[in-house]
Coordinates of C-alpha atoms and ligand atoms in Angstrom, one line a residue:
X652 CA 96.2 79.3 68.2
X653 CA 93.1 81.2 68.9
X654 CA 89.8 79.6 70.8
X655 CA 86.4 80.3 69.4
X656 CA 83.8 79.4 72.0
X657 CA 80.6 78.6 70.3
X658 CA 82.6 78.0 67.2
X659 CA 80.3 75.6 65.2
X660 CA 77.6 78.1 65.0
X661 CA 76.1 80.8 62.4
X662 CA 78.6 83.2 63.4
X663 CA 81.4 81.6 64.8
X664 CA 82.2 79.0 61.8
X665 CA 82.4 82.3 59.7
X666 CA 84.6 83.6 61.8
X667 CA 86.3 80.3 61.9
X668 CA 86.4 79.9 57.9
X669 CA 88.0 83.2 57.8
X670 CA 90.2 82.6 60.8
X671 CA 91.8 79.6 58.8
X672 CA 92.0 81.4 55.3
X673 CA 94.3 84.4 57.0
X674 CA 96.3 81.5 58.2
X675 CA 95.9 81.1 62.1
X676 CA 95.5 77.7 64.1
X677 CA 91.8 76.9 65.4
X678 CA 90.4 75.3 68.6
X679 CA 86.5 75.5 68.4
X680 CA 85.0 74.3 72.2
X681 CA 81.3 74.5 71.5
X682 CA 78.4 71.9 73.3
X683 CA 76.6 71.6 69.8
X684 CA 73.4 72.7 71.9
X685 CA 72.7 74.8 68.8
X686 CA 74.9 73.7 65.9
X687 CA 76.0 70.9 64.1
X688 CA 80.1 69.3 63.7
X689 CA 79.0 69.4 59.5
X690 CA 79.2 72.5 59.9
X691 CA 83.1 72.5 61.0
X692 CA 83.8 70.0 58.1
X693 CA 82.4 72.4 55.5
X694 CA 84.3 75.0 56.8
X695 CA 87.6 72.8 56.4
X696 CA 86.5 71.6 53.5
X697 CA 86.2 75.6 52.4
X698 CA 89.6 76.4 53.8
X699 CA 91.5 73.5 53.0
X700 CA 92.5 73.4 56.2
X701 CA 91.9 71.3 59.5
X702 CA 90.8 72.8 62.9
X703 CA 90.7 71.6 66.3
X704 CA 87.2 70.9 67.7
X705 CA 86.2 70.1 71.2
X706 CA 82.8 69.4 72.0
X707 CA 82.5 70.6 75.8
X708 CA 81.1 73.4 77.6
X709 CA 82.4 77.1 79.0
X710 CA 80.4 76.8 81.8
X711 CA 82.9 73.6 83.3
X712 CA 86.1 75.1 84.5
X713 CA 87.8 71.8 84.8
X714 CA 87.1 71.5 80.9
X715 CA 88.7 74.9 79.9
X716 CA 91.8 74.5 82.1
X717 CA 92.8 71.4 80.2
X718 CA 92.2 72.9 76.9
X719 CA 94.1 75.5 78.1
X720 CA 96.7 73.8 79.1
X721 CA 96.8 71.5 76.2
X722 CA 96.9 74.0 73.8
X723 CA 99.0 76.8 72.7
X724 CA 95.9 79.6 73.1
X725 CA 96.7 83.0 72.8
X726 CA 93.5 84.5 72.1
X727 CA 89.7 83.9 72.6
X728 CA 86.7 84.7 70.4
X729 CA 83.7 84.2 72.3
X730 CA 80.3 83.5 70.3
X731 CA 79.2 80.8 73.0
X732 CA 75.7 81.7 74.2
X733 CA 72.1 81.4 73.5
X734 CA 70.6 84.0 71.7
X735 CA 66.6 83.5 71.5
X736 CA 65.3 86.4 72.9
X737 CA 61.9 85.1 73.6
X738 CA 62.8 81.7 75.1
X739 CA 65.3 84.1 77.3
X740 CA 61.8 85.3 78.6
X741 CA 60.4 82.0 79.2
X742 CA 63.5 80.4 80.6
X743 CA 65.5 83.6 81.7
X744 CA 68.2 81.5 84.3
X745 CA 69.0 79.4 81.0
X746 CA 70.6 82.3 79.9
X747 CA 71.7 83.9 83.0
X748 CA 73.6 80.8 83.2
X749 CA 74.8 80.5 79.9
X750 CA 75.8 83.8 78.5
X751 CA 76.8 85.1 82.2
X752 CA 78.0 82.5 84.1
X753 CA 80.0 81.2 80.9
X754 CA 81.3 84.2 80.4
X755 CA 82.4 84.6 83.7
X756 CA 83.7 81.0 84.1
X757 CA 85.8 82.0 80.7
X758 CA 87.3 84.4 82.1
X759 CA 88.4 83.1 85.3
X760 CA 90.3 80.3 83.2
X761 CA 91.7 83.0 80.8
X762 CA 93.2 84.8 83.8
X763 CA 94.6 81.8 85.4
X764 CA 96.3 80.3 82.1
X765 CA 97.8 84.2 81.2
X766 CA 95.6 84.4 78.3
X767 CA 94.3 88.1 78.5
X768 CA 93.0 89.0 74.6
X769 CA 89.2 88.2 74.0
X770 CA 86.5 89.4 71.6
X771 CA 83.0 89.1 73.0
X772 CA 79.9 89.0 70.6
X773 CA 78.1 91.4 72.1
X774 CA 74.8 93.2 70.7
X775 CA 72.9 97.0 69.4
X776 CA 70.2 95.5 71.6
X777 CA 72.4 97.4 74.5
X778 CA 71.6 100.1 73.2
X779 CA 67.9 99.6 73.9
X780 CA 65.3 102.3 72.0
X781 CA 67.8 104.5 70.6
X782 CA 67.5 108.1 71.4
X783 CA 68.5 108.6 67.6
X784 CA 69.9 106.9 64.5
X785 CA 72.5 106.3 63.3
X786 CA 73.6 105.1 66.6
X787 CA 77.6 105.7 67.9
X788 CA 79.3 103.3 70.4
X789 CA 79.1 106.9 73.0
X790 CA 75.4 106.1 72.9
X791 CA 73.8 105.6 76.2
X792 CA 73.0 101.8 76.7
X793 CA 69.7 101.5 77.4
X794 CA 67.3 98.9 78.9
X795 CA 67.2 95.6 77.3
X796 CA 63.8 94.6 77.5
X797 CA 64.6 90.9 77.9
X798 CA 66.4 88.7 79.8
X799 CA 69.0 88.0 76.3
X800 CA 69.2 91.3 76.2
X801 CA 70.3 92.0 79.9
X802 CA 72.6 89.2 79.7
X803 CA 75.1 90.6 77.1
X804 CA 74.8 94.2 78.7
X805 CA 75.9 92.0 82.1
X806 CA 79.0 90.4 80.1
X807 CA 80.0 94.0 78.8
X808 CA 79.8 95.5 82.1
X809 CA 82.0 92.5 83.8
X810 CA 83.9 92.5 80.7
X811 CA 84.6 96.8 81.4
X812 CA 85.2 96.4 85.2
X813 CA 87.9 93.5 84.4
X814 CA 89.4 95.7 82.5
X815 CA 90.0 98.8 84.2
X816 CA 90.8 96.5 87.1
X817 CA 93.9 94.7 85.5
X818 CA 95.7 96.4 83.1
X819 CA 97.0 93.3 81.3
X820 CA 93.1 92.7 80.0
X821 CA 92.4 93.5 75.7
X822 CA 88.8 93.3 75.3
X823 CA 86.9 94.0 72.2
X824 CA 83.0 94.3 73.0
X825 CA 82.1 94.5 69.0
X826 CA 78.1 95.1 68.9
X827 CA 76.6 93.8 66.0
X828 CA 73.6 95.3 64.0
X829 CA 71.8 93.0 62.2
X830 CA 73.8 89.5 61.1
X831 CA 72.1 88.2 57.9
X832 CA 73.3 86.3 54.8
X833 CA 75.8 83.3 54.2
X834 CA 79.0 82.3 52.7
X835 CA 79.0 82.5 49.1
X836 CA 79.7 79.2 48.5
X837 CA 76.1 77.9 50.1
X838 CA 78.2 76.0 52.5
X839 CA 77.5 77.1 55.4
X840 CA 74.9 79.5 57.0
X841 CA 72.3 80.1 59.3
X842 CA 70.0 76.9 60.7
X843 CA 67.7 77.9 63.2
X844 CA 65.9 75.5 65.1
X845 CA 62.1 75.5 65.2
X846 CA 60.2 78.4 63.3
X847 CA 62.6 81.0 63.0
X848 CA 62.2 84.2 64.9
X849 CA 64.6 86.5 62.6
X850 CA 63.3 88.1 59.6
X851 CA 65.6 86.7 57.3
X852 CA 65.4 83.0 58.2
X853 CA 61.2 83.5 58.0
X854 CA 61.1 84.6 54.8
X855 CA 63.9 82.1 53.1
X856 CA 62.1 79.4 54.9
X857 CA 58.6 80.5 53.8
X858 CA 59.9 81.0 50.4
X859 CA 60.7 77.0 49.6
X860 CA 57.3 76.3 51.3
X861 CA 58.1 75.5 55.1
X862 CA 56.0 78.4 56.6
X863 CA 53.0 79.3 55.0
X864 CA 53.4 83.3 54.9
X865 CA 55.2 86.0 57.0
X866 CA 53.9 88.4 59.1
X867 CA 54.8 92.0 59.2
X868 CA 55.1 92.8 62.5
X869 CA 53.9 96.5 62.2
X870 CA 53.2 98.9 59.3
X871 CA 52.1 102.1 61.3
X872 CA 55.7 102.9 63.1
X873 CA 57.4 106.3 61.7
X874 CA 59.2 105.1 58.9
X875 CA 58.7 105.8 55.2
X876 CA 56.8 102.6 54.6
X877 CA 55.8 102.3 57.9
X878 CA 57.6 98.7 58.4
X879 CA 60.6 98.1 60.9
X880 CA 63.9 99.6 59.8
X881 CA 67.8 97.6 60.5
X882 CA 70.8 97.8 59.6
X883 CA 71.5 94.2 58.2
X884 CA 74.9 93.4 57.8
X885 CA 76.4 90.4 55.9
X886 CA 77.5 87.6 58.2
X887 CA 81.4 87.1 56.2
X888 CA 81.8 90.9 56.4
X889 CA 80.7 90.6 60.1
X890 CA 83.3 87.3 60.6
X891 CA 86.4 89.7 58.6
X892 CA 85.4 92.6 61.7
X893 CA 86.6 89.9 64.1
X894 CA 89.9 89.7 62.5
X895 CA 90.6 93.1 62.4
X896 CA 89.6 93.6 66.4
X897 CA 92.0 90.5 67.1
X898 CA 94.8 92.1 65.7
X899 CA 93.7 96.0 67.3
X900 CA 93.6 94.0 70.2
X901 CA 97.6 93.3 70.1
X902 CA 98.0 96.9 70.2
X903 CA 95.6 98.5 72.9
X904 CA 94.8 97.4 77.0
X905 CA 91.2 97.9 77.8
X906 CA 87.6 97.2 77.1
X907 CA 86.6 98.7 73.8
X908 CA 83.6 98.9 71.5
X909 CA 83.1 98.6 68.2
X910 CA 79.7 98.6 66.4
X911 CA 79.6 96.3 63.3
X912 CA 76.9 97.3 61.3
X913 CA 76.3 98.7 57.3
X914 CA 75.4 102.4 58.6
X915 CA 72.5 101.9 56.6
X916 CA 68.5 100.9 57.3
X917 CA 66.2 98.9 55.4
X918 CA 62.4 98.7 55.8
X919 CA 61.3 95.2 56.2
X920 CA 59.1 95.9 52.7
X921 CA 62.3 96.4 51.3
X922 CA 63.7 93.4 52.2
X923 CA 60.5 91.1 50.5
X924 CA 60.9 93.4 47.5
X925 CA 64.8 92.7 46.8
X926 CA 63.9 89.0 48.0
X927 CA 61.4 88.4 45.1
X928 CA 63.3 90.6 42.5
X929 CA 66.3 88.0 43.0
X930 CA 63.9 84.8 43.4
X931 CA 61.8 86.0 40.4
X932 CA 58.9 84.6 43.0
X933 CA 56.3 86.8 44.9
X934 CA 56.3 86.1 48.4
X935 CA 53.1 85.5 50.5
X936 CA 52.7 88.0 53.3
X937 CA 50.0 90.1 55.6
X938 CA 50.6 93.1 57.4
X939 CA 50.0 92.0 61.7
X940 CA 50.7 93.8 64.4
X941 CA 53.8 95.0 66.0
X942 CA 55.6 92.5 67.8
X943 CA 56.1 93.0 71.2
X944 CA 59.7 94.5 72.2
X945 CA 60.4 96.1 68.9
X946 CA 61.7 98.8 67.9
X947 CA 60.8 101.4 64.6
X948 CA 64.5 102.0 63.7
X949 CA 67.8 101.0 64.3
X950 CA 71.2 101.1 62.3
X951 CA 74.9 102.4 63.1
X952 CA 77.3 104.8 62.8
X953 CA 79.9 102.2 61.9
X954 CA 82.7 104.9 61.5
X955 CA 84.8 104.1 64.6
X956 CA 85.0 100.5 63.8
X957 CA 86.2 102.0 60.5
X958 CA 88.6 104.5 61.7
X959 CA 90.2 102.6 64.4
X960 CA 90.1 98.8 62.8
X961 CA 90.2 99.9 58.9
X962 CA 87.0 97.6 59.0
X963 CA 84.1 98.5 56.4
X964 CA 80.9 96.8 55.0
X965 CA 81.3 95.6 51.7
X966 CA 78.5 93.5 51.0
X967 CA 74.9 95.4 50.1
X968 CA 71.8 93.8 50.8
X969 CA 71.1 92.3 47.3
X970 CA 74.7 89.7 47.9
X971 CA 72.7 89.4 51.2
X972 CA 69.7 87.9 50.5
X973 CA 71.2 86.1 47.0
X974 CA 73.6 84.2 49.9
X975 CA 71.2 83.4 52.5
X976 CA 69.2 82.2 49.4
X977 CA 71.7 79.8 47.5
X978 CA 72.5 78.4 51.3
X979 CA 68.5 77.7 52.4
X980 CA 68.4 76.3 48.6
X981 CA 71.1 74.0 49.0
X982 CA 70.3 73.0 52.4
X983 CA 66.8 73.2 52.9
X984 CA 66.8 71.3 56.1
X985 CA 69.9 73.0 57.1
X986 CA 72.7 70.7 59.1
X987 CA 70.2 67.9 59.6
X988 CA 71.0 64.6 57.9
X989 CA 68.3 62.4 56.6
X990 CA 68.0 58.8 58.7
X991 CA 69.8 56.8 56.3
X992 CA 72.9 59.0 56.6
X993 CA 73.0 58.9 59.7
X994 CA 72.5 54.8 60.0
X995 CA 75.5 54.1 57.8
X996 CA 77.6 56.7 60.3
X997 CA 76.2 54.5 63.2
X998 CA 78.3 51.7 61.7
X999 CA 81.6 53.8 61.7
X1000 CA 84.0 53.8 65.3
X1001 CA 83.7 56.1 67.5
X1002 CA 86.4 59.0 68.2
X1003 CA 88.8 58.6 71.1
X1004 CA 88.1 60.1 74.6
X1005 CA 90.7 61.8 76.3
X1006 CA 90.1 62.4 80.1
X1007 CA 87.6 63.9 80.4
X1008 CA 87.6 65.7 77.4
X1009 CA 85.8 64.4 74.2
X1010 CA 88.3 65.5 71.3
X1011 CA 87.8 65.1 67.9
X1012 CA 89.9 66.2 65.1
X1013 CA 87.4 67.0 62.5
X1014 CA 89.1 66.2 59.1
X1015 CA 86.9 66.8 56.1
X1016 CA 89.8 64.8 53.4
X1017 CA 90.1 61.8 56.0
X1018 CA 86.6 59.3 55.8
X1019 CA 86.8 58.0 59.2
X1020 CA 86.8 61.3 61.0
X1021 CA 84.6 62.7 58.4
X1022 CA 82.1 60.8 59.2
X1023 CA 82.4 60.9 62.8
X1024 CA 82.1 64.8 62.8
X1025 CA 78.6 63.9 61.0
X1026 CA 77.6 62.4 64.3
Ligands
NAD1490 P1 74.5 80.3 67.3 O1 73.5 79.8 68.3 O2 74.4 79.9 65.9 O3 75.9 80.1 67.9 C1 76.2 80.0 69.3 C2 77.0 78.7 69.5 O4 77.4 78.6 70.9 C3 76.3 77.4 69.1 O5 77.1 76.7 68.3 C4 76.0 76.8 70.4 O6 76.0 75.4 70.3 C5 77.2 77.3 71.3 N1 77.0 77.3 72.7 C6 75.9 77.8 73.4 N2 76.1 77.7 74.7 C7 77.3 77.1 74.9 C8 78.0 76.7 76.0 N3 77.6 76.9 77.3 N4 79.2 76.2 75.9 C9 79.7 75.9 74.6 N5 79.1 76.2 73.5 C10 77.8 76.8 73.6 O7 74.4 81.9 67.4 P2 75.1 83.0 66.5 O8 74.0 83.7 65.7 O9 76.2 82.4 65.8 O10 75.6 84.0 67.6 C11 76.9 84.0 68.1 C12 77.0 85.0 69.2 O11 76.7 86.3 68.7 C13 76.1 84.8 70.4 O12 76.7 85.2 71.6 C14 74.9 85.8 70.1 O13 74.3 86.2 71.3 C15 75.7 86.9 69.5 N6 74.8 87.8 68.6 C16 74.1 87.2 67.6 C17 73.3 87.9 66.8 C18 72.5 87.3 65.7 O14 71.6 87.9 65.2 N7 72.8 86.1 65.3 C19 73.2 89.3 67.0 C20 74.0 89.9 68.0 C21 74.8 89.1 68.8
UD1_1491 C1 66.1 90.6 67.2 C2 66.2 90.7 68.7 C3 67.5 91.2 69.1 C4 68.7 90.4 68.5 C5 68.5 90.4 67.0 C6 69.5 89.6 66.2 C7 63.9 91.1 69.4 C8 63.0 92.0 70.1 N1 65.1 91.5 69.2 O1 66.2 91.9 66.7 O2 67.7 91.2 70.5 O3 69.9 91.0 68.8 O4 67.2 89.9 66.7 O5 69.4 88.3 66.5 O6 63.5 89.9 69.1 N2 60.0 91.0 61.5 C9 58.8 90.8 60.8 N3 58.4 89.5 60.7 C10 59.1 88.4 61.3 C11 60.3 88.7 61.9 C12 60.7 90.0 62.0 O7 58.2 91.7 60.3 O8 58.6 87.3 61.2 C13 60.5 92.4 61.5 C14 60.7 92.9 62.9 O9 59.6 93.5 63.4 C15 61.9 93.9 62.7 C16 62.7 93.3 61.5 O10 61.8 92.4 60.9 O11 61.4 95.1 62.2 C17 63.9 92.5 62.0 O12 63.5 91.5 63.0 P1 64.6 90.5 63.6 O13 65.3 89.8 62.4 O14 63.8 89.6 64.5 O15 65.6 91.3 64.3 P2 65.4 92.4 65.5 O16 64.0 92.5 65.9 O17 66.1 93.7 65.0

């Protein structure tokens, strides 16, 4: 059975969806603080299969200890954390506390229940203002100009020293680029709360009329258009890397990194142009100035992920955008269910309680539990 931490999220029930369809049993512990249980019943509901779903939090020790006791665990994929880099400015020991300290308590309760193979979601913000492009994991890391930022370079050095400190450690540090996109089905995908801060989620959202237009952040940096350049990578490819690190991972001791992008940049003009040549709409925009902490290029040299994992991109940025498009379509308040949903829920029982462990098996074909994972 393999633990995702932070399982119910954009990432993570990817990873989850894709986890199930190779065939492998799945305990997702997430606190919800950013996610929804609808989205674990879609992805059962995509998979045909049921998952095991804890709502609790890495941070409590006692929590993980019981699950690891409970459960047969042999690996851990670790999405758990908060991940908006300007509220990790405003409220920096939020994410200290979170990303760190969770990781760290994770850990700990890995080590103690003989669980020693992890996959940490780590970031190319490491690598701070690249020296060049394409960037390759024997880049220098560089300053993370934020406290998000700091936070996963933290977990990647405690992840390195565990490591080289106890040989029975498998660590995959896998940095992505740029995750955009959604499952094909319009499922599931990506349902930020609040205005949006990534470029993809701005534009879908201003597209069906939530936002009124985007802003460029920048048009004079050294690019060809003189808009920022990423390498944006589709979020199932991304999800399929994690697979093929878990299993390099039953090979190899050590801390290793893989970066998980395209190996190829796109302007942000370029992304509005493919966005209204597939919506057949012309998107309302304004050149502004550059954001703050940005940076003019970024993408990867993906070839080692390649190489070593037999992992590769397969999705270009037209499947991209068409995906993120069909999910904000679909769902064009995301997760949320309207009031009168949730009132004929309320009337529902509640799930059991086990010690101090809220456990709920979320069963998409079953009615009851159904609609308790709407809750
Ligand atoms: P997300 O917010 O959608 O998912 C994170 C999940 O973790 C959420 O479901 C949230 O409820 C849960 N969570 C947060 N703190 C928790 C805690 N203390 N205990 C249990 N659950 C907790 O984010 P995502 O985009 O899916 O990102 C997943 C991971 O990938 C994060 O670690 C993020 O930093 C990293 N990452 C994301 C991106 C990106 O662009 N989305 C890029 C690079 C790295
Ligand atoms: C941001 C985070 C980074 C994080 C990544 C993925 C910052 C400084 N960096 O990276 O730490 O790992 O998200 O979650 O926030 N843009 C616009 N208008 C917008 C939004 C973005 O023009 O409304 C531009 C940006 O200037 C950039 C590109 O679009 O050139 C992509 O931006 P974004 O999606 O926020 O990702 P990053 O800035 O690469």
């Amino acid at each position: 059975m393999i633990l995702v931490t932070g399982g119910a999220g954009y990432i993570g029930s990817h990873a989850v969806l894709e986890l199930l369809l190779a065939g492998h049993d799945v305990l997702v512990l997430d606190n919800l603080c950013n996610s929804s249980r609808i989205a674990l019943q879609r992805v059962e509901q995509l998979a045909g299969r049921t998952l095991h779903f804890v709502k609790g939090d890495i941070r409590r020790r006692a929590q993980l200890d019981a699950l690891f006791a409970q459960y047969p665990i042999e690996a851990v994929l670790h999405f758990a954390g908060l991940k908006a880099v300007g509220e990790s400015v405003r409220h920096p020991l939020n994410y200290y506390d979170n990303n760190v300290g969770g990781s760290l308590t994770l850990c700990q309760a890995m080590a103690d229940a003989g669980v020693f193979r992890l996959v940490f979601s780590s970031s190319a913000t490491v690598y701070g203002t690249p020296a060049t492009v394409p960037i390759n994991e024997q880049a220098a890391t560089g300053l993370p100009t934020n406290p998000y930022g700091q936070s996963k370079l933290m977990v990647e050095n405690l992840l390195r020293d565990l490591a080289n400190a106890d040989p029975r450690w498998s660590i995959a540090l896998l940095r992505y680029f740029n995750p955009i996109g959604a499952h094909e089905s319009g499922l599931i995908g990506e349902d930020p709360c609040g205005i949006p801060n990534n470029l993809l989620p701005y534009i879908t959202q201003v597209a069906i009329g939530r936002l009124e237009q985007l802003n460029v952040y920048g048009a004079d940096y050294p690019t060809p258009d003189g808009t920022g350049i990423r390498d944006y990578i589709h979020v199932v490819d991304l999800a399929k890397g994690h697979l093929l690190a878990l299993e390099k991972l039953r090979q190899v001791k050590g801390a290793h990194i893989w970066n998980l992008g395209t190996g190829q940049g796109h302007s942000v003009l370029e992304l509005i142009r493919v966005f209204e040549e597939i919506t057949q709409t012309r998107l309302p925009y304004r050149l502004a100035p550059r954001r703050e902490g940005d940076i003019a290029a970024c993408w990867a040299d993906p070839t080692k992920a390649e190489r070593e994992l037999g992992w590769k991109a397969e999705r270009g940025l037209t499947a991209m955008i068409a995906d993120a498009w069909r999910w904000q379509v679909q769902n064009p308040s995301g997760y949320r269910v309207t009031d009168r949903v949730k009132e004929s829920i309320k009337r529902i029982p509640a799930s059991p309680i086990s010690g101090n462990i809220q456990r709920e098996a979320v069963m998409t074909r079953t009615g009851t539990s159904s609609a308790n994972a709407l809750l």
